[in-house]
Amino acid sequence: MVHFQKAVFVTVAAVIPHWNRRDLLAALMENLRRQRRAFDRVIVADNGSTDASAEMAERAGACALRLGANLGFAAAVNRAIEAAECDWVAILNNDVTLDPGWLETLLEVAAREHAWFAAGKILSASHPNVVDGCFDEIARSGCAWRCGAGRPDSPAWNQFQRIRIAPMTAALFRRDLFRHVGPLDERFESYLEDVDFGIRCSLQGFAGVYAPSALAWHLGSATAGKWSSDTVRRISRNQFLLAAKHFGGQPLWPIVWGQLLWGLVALRHGKLLSYLRGKWEGYRRRPPIGPAPSQIHAFLKESERTIFELQRRTGFDLYWRIYFWLSAA
């Protein structure tokens, strides 16, 4: 059992994985200065930007880690956390804007609830009345849902609750958590690495909280594009990796049907080839499949139940409507 130590003062580092888009980084650096509870350090893990992003970050007072190449989101976050030397780390995308009380609120709630991580409500920067995401859940298919994504902001997303997975778009973590659970899995590079981390946290008994009063706004896929070929390939690959890594011994049909359904979504966006490339890459990179932890069945059942209940209350997306129809068949 890990015990929390009460401290009069804790230190917090902002960790920002970054690749090009100096304009977004500059805006975020200015935004961070407006936090009521200031960050003690700002660390920009620069994935080989070619637009002088690292130099700009240093002039703005940040520590710039020059990684020399685009190693991916997971590797950039890992390097920054290694360098953080703080009690807490806030992992932030370069295209988010934080409410001035974001850090203060999450620190207070996490301390009060003895939580290992905390996430707030993220709204769309281009449509502020639309939710970008609150917390993540995952189905037995290996496909995740960023809960609330695309929904109108409403009381359904204003309920404090315990959560299993925090989206690393903007979330706060105890730095010790990465010592207990391990760093982000760099095989994922970008996308779903936070879901993989959340699964590992939950299976080892480390829980988080969702505090909707901590607001952030997210531009969304500003660097790569939401349905770019590369984004679809990576998500498709990482769905496969998640299932191969964690779902050993689970029924195969939810994985097969769920990921085939996601392929139809990719086809609808003209990205079937990227989807197929991702699955092949996932197959080639798959980890050895060993016995799954005994808790995985209960974890997946509860996470999938949460997806179903939220979808039922707020309106089913077509993907989830068909998936749950197949599940019931």
GROMACS .gro file of C-alpha atoms in nm:
model
  329
    1MET     CA    1   0.000   0.000   0.000
    2VAL     CA    2   0.134   0.342  -0.099
    3HIS     CA    3   0.064   0.620   0.152
    4PHE     CA    4   0.032   0.985   0.063
    5GLN     CA    5   0.246   1.236   0.244
    6LYS     CA    6   0.089   1.560   0.349
    7ALA     CA    7   0.296   1.856   0.237
    8VAL     CA    8   0.262   2.227   0.294
    9PHE     CA    9   0.382   2.299  -0.056
   10VAL     CA   10   0.402   2.082  -0.366
   11THR     CA   11   0.578   2.153  -0.691
   12VAL     CA   12   0.421   2.115  -1.036
   13ALA     CA   13   0.577   2.099  -1.381
   14ALA     CA   14   0.390   2.158  -1.706
   15VAL     CA   15   0.501   1.898  -1.960
   16ILE     CA   16   0.436   1.987  -2.324
   17PRO     CA   17   0.525   1.739  -2.601
   18HIS     CA   18   0.567   1.946  -2.916
   19TRP     CA   19   0.643   1.923  -3.287
   20ASN     CA   20   0.638   2.237  -3.500
   21ARG     CA   21   0.340   2.476  -3.482
   22ARG     CA   22   0.540   2.740  -3.297
   23ASP     CA   23   0.230   2.961  -3.304
   24LEU     CA   24   0.035   2.715  -3.089
   25LEU     CA   25   0.320   2.677  -2.842
   26ALA     CA   26   0.361   3.054  -2.808
   27ALA     CA   27  -0.009   3.093  -2.731
   28LEU     CA   28   0.007   2.816  -2.470
   29MET     CA   29   0.315   2.967  -2.304
   30GLU     CA   30   0.131   3.298  -2.270
   31ASN     CA   31  -0.177   3.118  -2.137
   32LEU     CA   32   0.022   2.937  -1.867
   33ARG     CA   33   0.134   3.269  -1.723
   34ARG     CA   34  -0.227   3.344  -1.632
   35GLN     CA   35  -0.269   3.048  -1.396
   36ARG     CA   36  -0.368   3.159  -1.046
   37ARG     CA   37  -0.146   2.884  -0.910
   38ALA     CA   38   0.169   2.920  -1.116
   39PHE     CA   39   0.360   2.623  -1.255
   40ASP     CA   40   0.700   2.579  -1.095
   41ARG     CA   41   0.855   2.459  -1.420
   42VAL     CA   42   0.752   2.443  -1.784
   43ILE     CA   43   0.921   2.171  -1.988
   44VAL     CA   44   0.881   2.159  -2.365
   45ALA     CA   45   0.987   1.824  -2.511
   46ASP     CA   46   1.061   1.926  -2.868
   47ASN     CA   47   1.036   1.643  -3.123
   48GLY     CA   48   1.280   1.790  -3.372
   49SER     CA   49   1.080   2.099  -3.471
   50THR     CA   50   1.211   2.290  -3.772
   51ASP     CA   51   1.047   2.625  -3.689
   52ALA     CA   52   1.265   2.742  -3.396
   53SER     CA   53   1.002   2.633  -3.144
   54ALA     CA   54   1.264   2.532  -2.887
   55GLU     CA   55   1.436   2.870  -2.900
   56MET     CA   56   1.106   3.051  -2.860
   57ALA     CA   57   1.015   2.832  -2.560
   58GLU     CA   58   1.346   2.911  -2.390
   59ARG     CA   59   1.299   3.284  -2.443
   60ALA     CA   60   0.958   3.246  -2.279
   61GLY     CA   61   1.119   3.089  -1.971
   62ALA     CA   62   1.064   2.719  -2.042
   63CYS     CA   63   1.316   2.438  -2.034
   64ALA     CA   64   1.341   2.299  -2.387
   65LEU     CA   65   1.441   1.936  -2.429
   66ARG     CA   66   1.571   1.901  -2.783
   67LEU     CA   67   1.498   1.540  -2.881
   68GLY     CA   68   1.641   1.583  -3.232
   69ALA     CA   69   1.374   1.384  -3.414
   70ASN     CA   70   1.002   1.316  -3.397
   71LEU     CA   71   1.002   1.035  -3.140
   72GLY     CA   72   0.628   1.057  -3.083
   73PHE     CA   73   0.406   1.181  -2.801
   74ALA     CA   74   0.486   0.899  -2.558
   75ALA     CA   75   0.863   0.930  -2.582
   76ALA     CA   76   0.850   1.309  -2.551
   77VAL     CA   77   0.636   1.288  -2.237
   78ASN     CA   78   0.865   1.025  -2.085
   79ARG     CA   79   1.175   1.236  -2.139
   80ALA     CA   80   1.008   1.541  -1.990
   81ILE     CA   81   0.883   1.354  -1.683
   82GLU     CA   82   1.234   1.219  -1.624
   83ALA     CA   83   1.358   1.579  -1.619
   84ALA     CA   84   1.069   1.724  -1.419
   85GLU     CA   85   1.187   1.670  -1.058
   86CYS     CA   86   0.850   1.788  -0.927
   87ASP     CA   87   0.574   1.634  -0.716
   88TRP     CA   88   0.313   1.665  -0.993
   89VAL     CA   89   0.324   1.687  -1.371
   90ALA     CA   90   0.055   1.839  -1.591
   91ILE     CA   91   0.066   1.685  -1.938
   92LEU     CA   92  -0.062   1.934  -2.193
   93ASN     CA   93  -0.111   1.927  -2.568
   94ASN     CA   94   0.031   2.232  -2.742
   95ASP     CA   95  -0.315   2.332  -2.870
   96VAL     CA   96  -0.496   2.367  -2.536
   97THR     CA   97  -0.600   2.677  -2.344
   98LEU     CA   98  -0.644   2.650  -1.968
   99ASP     CA   99  -0.887   2.841  -1.750
  100PRO     CA  100  -0.688   3.050  -1.497
  101GLY     CA  101  -0.810   2.825  -1.213
  102TRP     CA  102  -0.735   2.493  -1.390
  103LEU     CA  103  -0.424   2.390  -1.197
  104GLU     CA  104  -0.544   2.528  -0.865
  105THR     CA  105  -0.872   2.336  -0.891
  106LEU     CA  106  -0.718   2.004  -0.991
  107LEU     CA  107  -0.454   2.020  -0.718
  108GLU     CA  108  -0.718   2.091  -0.453
  109VAL     CA  109  -0.952   1.815  -0.570
  110ALA     CA  110  -0.676   1.556  -0.611
  111ALA     CA  111  -0.540   1.630  -0.263
  112ARG     CA  112  -0.885   1.617  -0.103
  113GLU     CA  113  -0.974   1.288  -0.274
  114HIS     CA  114  -0.627   1.129  -0.238
  115ALA     CA  115  -0.628   1.076  -0.613
  116TRP     CA  116  -0.329   0.984  -0.824
  117PHE     CA  117  -0.441   1.187  -1.123
  118ALA     CA  118  -0.707   1.440  -1.212
  119ALA     CA  119  -0.875   1.562  -1.528
  120GLY     CA  120  -1.112   1.848  -1.596
  121LYS     CA  121  -1.372   1.916  -1.862
  122ILE     CA  122  -1.224   1.991  -2.204
  123LEU     CA  123  -1.436   2.193  -2.446
  124SER     CA  124  -1.386   2.254  -2.816
  125ALA     CA  125  -1.189   2.573  -2.880
  126SER     CA  126  -1.376   2.633  -3.206
  127HIS     CA  127  -1.720   2.545  -3.062
  128PRO     CA  128  -1.709   2.629  -2.690
  129ASN     CA  129  -2.055   2.484  -2.624
  130VAL     CA  130  -1.938   2.142  -2.745
  131VAL     CA  131  -1.746   1.895  -2.530
  132ASP     CA  132  -1.407   1.781  -2.662
  133GLY     CA  133  -1.365   1.518  -2.390
  134CYS     CA  134  -1.388   1.452  -2.018
  135PHE     CA  135  -1.228   1.115  -1.944
  136ASP     CA  136  -1.164   0.796  -2.139
  137GLU     CA  137  -1.323   0.452  -2.133
  138ILE     CA  138  -1.246   0.144  -2.339
  139ALA     CA  139  -1.458  -0.139  -2.476
  140ARG     CA  140  -1.374  -0.507  -2.511
  141SER     CA  141  -1.303  -0.429  -2.878
  142GLY     CA  142  -0.989  -0.236  -2.794
  143CYS     CA  143  -1.160   0.080  -2.920
  144ALA     CA  144  -1.176   0.371  -2.675
  145TRP     CA  145  -1.422   0.656  -2.635
  146ARG     CA  146  -1.325   1.000  -2.514
  147CYS     CA  147  -1.642   1.044  -2.314
  148GLY     CA  148  -1.847   1.346  -2.416
  149ALA     CA  149  -1.659   1.410  -2.741
  150GLY     CA  150  -1.883   1.597  -2.983
  151ARG     CA  151  -2.171   1.627  -2.737
  152PRO     CA  152  -2.333   1.960  -2.642
  153ASP     CA  153  -2.208   2.078  -2.304
  154SER     CA  154  -2.477   1.983  -2.052
  155PRO     CA  155  -2.530   1.874  -1.689
  156ALA     CA  156  -2.442   1.518  -1.795
  157TRP     CA  157  -2.078   1.627  -1.808
  158ASN     CA  158  -2.082   1.833  -1.486
  159GLN     CA  159  -2.075   1.544  -1.237
  160PHE     CA  160  -1.767   1.489  -1.023
  161GLN     CA  161  -1.661   1.123  -1.033
  162ARG     CA  162  -1.383   0.874  -0.996
  163ILE     CA  163  -1.223   0.781  -1.327
  164ARG     CA  164  -1.003   0.509  -1.466
  165ILE     CA  165  -0.834   0.689  -1.756
  166ALA     CA  166  -0.738   1.055  -1.789
  167PRO     CA  167  -0.692   1.201  -2.138
  168MET     CA  168  -0.342   1.339  -2.174
  169THR     CA  169  -0.474   1.630  -2.375
  170ALA     CA  170  -0.474   1.815  -2.042
  171ALA     CA  171  -0.446   1.625  -1.715
  172LEU     CA  172  -0.255   1.629  -1.387
  173PHE     CA  173  -0.058   1.331  -1.247
  174ARG     CA  174   0.150   1.258  -0.941
  175ARG     CA  175   0.500   1.211  -1.073
  176ASP     CA  176   0.547   0.906  -0.849
  177LEU     CA  177   0.270   0.734  -1.043
  178PHE     CA  178   0.509   0.683  -1.333
  179ARG     CA  179   0.753   0.513  -1.097
  180HIS     CA  180   0.486   0.274  -0.971
  181VAL     CA  181   0.315   0.198  -1.303
  182GLY     CA  182   0.599   0.262  -1.545
  183PRO     CA  183   0.644   0.521  -1.822
  184LEU     CA  184   0.424   0.557  -2.127
  185ASP     CA  185   0.466   0.269  -2.370
  186GLU     CA  186   0.671   0.417  -2.654
  187ARG     CA  187   0.554   0.151  -2.900
  188PHE     CA  188   0.231   0.352  -2.921
  189GLU     CA  189   0.423   0.665  -3.029
  190SER     CA  190   0.109   0.885  -3.046
  191TYR     CA  191  -0.260   0.809  -2.977
  192LEU     CA  192  -0.404   0.570  -2.714
  193GLU     CA  193  -0.084   0.575  -2.510
  194ASP     CA  194  -0.289   0.747  -2.238
  195VAL     CA  195  -0.551   0.470  -2.256
  196ASP     CA  196  -0.279   0.206  -2.219
  197PHE     CA  197  -0.140   0.397  -1.920
  198GLY     CA  198  -0.487   0.428  -1.764
  199ILE     CA  199  -0.547   0.054  -1.800
  200ARG     CA  200  -0.221  -0.016  -1.619
  201CYS     CA  201  -0.310   0.234  -1.345
  202SER     CA  202  -0.652   0.082  -1.291
  203LEU     CA  203  -0.526  -0.277  -1.283
  204GLN     CA  204  -0.274  -0.177  -1.015
  205GLY     CA  205  -0.526   0.013  -0.804
  206PHE     CA  206  -0.435   0.374  -0.888
  207ALA     CA  207  -0.749   0.582  -0.942
  208GLY     CA  208  -0.814   0.936  -1.058
  209VAL     CA  209  -1.089   1.197  -1.042
  210TYR     CA  210  -1.284   1.403  -1.290
  211ALA     CA  211  -1.340   1.763  -1.175
  212PRO     CA  212  -1.562   1.938  -1.433
  213SER     CA  213  -1.503   2.284  -1.285
  214ALA     CA  214  -1.142   2.268  -1.411
  215LEU     CA  215  -1.195   2.389  -1.766
  216ALA     CA  216  -0.973   2.371  -2.073
  217TRP     CA  217  -1.034   2.435  -2.443
  218HIS     CA  218  -0.879   2.217  -2.713
  219LEU     CA  219  -0.828   2.307  -3.076
  220GLY     CA  220  -0.803   1.937  -3.162
  221SER     CA  221  -0.561   1.755  -3.396
  222ALA     CA  222  -0.406   2.088  -3.486
  223THR     CA  223  -0.069   1.937  -3.574
  224ALA     CA  224  -0.160   1.617  -3.763
  225GLY     CA  225  -0.529   1.652  -3.846
  226LYS     CA  226  -0.817   1.448  -3.702
  227TRP     CA  227  -0.865   1.223  -4.005
  228SER     CA  228  -0.524   1.251  -4.165
  229SER     CA  229  -0.381   0.932  -4.309
  230ASP     CA  230  -0.110   0.925  -4.042
  231THR     CA  231  -0.359   0.975  -3.757
  232VAL     CA  232  -0.584   0.693  -3.882
  233ARG     CA  233  -0.285   0.460  -3.929
  234ARG     CA  234  -0.160   0.523  -3.576
  235ILE     CA  235  -0.500   0.483  -3.410
  236SER     CA  236  -0.568   0.164  -3.609
  237ARG     CA  237  -0.229   0.023  -3.512
  238ASN     CA  238  -0.264   0.115  -3.147
  239GLN     CA  239  -0.611  -0.037  -3.115
  240PHE     CA  240  -0.447  -0.364  -3.218
  241LEU     CA  241  -0.160  -0.313  -2.972
  242LEU     CA  242  -0.399  -0.241  -2.684
  243ALA     CA  243  -0.593  -0.561  -2.746
  244ALA     CA  244  -0.279  -0.770  -2.793
  245LYS     CA  245  -0.115  -0.627  -2.481
  246HIS     CA  246  -0.404  -0.646  -2.236
  247PHE     CA  247  -0.686  -0.867  -2.362
  248GLY     CA  248  -0.530  -1.212  -2.360
  249GLY     CA  249  -0.787  -1.477  -2.277
  250GLN     CA  250  -1.081  -1.247  -2.353
  251PRO     CA  251  -1.345  -1.338  -2.617
  252LEU     CA  252  -1.221  -1.261  -2.967
  253TRP     CA  253  -1.550  -1.158  -3.128
  254PRO     CA  254  -1.576  -0.812  -2.962
  255ILE     CA  255  -1.221  -0.735  -3.078
  256VAL     CA  256  -1.286  -0.852  -3.434
  257TRP     CA  257  -1.627  -0.688  -3.475
  258GLY     CA  258  -1.531  -0.369  -3.293
  259GLN     CA  259  -1.217  -0.307  -3.494
  260LEU     CA  260  -1.384  -0.401  -3.823
  261LEU     CA  261  -1.657  -0.148  -3.743
  262TRP     CA  262  -1.392   0.116  -3.683
  263GLY     CA  263  -1.252   0.025  -4.023
  264LEU     CA  264  -1.590   0.113  -4.176
  265VAL     CA  265  -1.567   0.453  -4.004
  266ALA     CA  266  -1.222   0.498  -4.161
  267LEU     CA  267  -1.363   0.393  -4.500
  268ARG     CA  268  -1.637   0.654  -4.465
  269HIS     CA  269  -1.361   0.915  -4.430
  270GLY     CA  270  -1.169   0.776  -4.727
  271LYS     CA  271  -0.894   0.625  -4.510
  272LEU     CA  272  -0.939   0.250  -4.552
  273LEU     CA  273  -0.582   0.200  -4.678
  274SER     CA  274  -0.443   0.385  -4.374
  275TYR     CA  275  -0.659   0.168  -4.150
  276LEU     CA  276  -0.527  -0.152  -4.311
  277ARG     CA  277  -0.167  -0.029  -4.290
  278GLY     CA  278  -0.218   0.040  -3.921
  279LYS     CA  279  -0.353  -0.310  -3.851
  280TRP     CA  280  -0.061  -0.468  -4.035
  281GLU     CA  281   0.185  -0.252  -3.845
  282GLY     CA  282   0.013  -0.344  -3.516
  283TYR     CA  283   0.036  -0.712  -3.604
  284ARG     CA  284   0.408  -0.680  -3.677
  285ARG     CA  285   0.473  -0.484  -3.355
  286ARG     CA  286   0.245  -0.690  -3.130
  287PRO     CA  287   0.392  -0.786  -2.792
  288PRO     CA  288   0.408  -1.150  -2.684
  289ILE     CA  289   0.061  -1.249  -2.562
  290GLY     CA  290   0.078  -1.386  -2.210
  291PRO     CA  291  -0.186  -1.450  -1.946
  292ALA     CA  292  -0.395  -1.140  -1.885
  293PRO     CA  293  -0.427  -1.001  -1.530
  294SER     CA  294  -0.718  -1.157  -1.345
  295GLN     CA  295  -0.882  -0.814  -1.303
  296ILE     CA  296  -0.898  -0.735  -1.676
  297HIS     CA  297  -1.238  -0.894  -1.734
  298ALA     CA  298  -1.405  -0.693  -1.457
  299PHE     CA  299  -1.225  -0.378  -1.568
  300LEU     CA  300  -1.340  -0.410  -1.930
  301LYS     CA  301  -1.694  -0.499  -1.829
  302GLU     CA  302  -1.724  -0.192  -1.607
  303SER     CA  303  -1.558   0.042  -1.857
  304GLU     CA  304  -1.782  -0.080  -2.140
  305ARG     CA  305  -2.088  -0.045  -1.916
  306THR     CA  306  -1.993   0.319  -1.854
  307ILE     CA  307  -1.970   0.381  -2.231
  308PHE     CA  308  -2.311   0.225  -2.283
  309GLU     CA  309  -2.479   0.426  -2.007
  310LEU     CA  310  -2.331   0.757  -2.122
  311GLN     CA  311  -2.422   0.682  -2.483
  312ARG     CA  312  -2.775   0.586  -2.380
  313ARG     CA  313  -2.820   0.906  -2.179
  314THR     CA  314  -2.671   1.146  -2.434
  315GLY     CA  315  -2.750   0.977  -2.768
  316PHE     CA  316  -2.578   0.688  -2.943
  317ASP     CA  317  -2.306   0.747  -3.201
  318LEU     CA  318  -2.359   0.512  -3.496
  319TYR     CA  319  -2.043   0.315  -3.417
  320TRP     CA  320  -2.148   0.246  -3.060
  321ARG     CA  321  -2.510   0.177  -3.154
  322ILE     CA  322  -2.401  -0.100  -3.392
  323TYR     CA  323  -2.133  -0.230  -3.154
  324PHE     CA  324  -2.375  -0.267  -2.863
  325TRP     CA  325  -2.641  -0.414  -3.093
  326LEU     CA  326  -2.390  -0.681  -3.193
  327SER     CA  327  -2.295  -0.728  -2.828
  328ALA     CA  328  -2.655  -0.801  -2.738
  329ALA     CA  329  -2.715  -1.028  -3.038
   0.00000   0.00000   0.00000
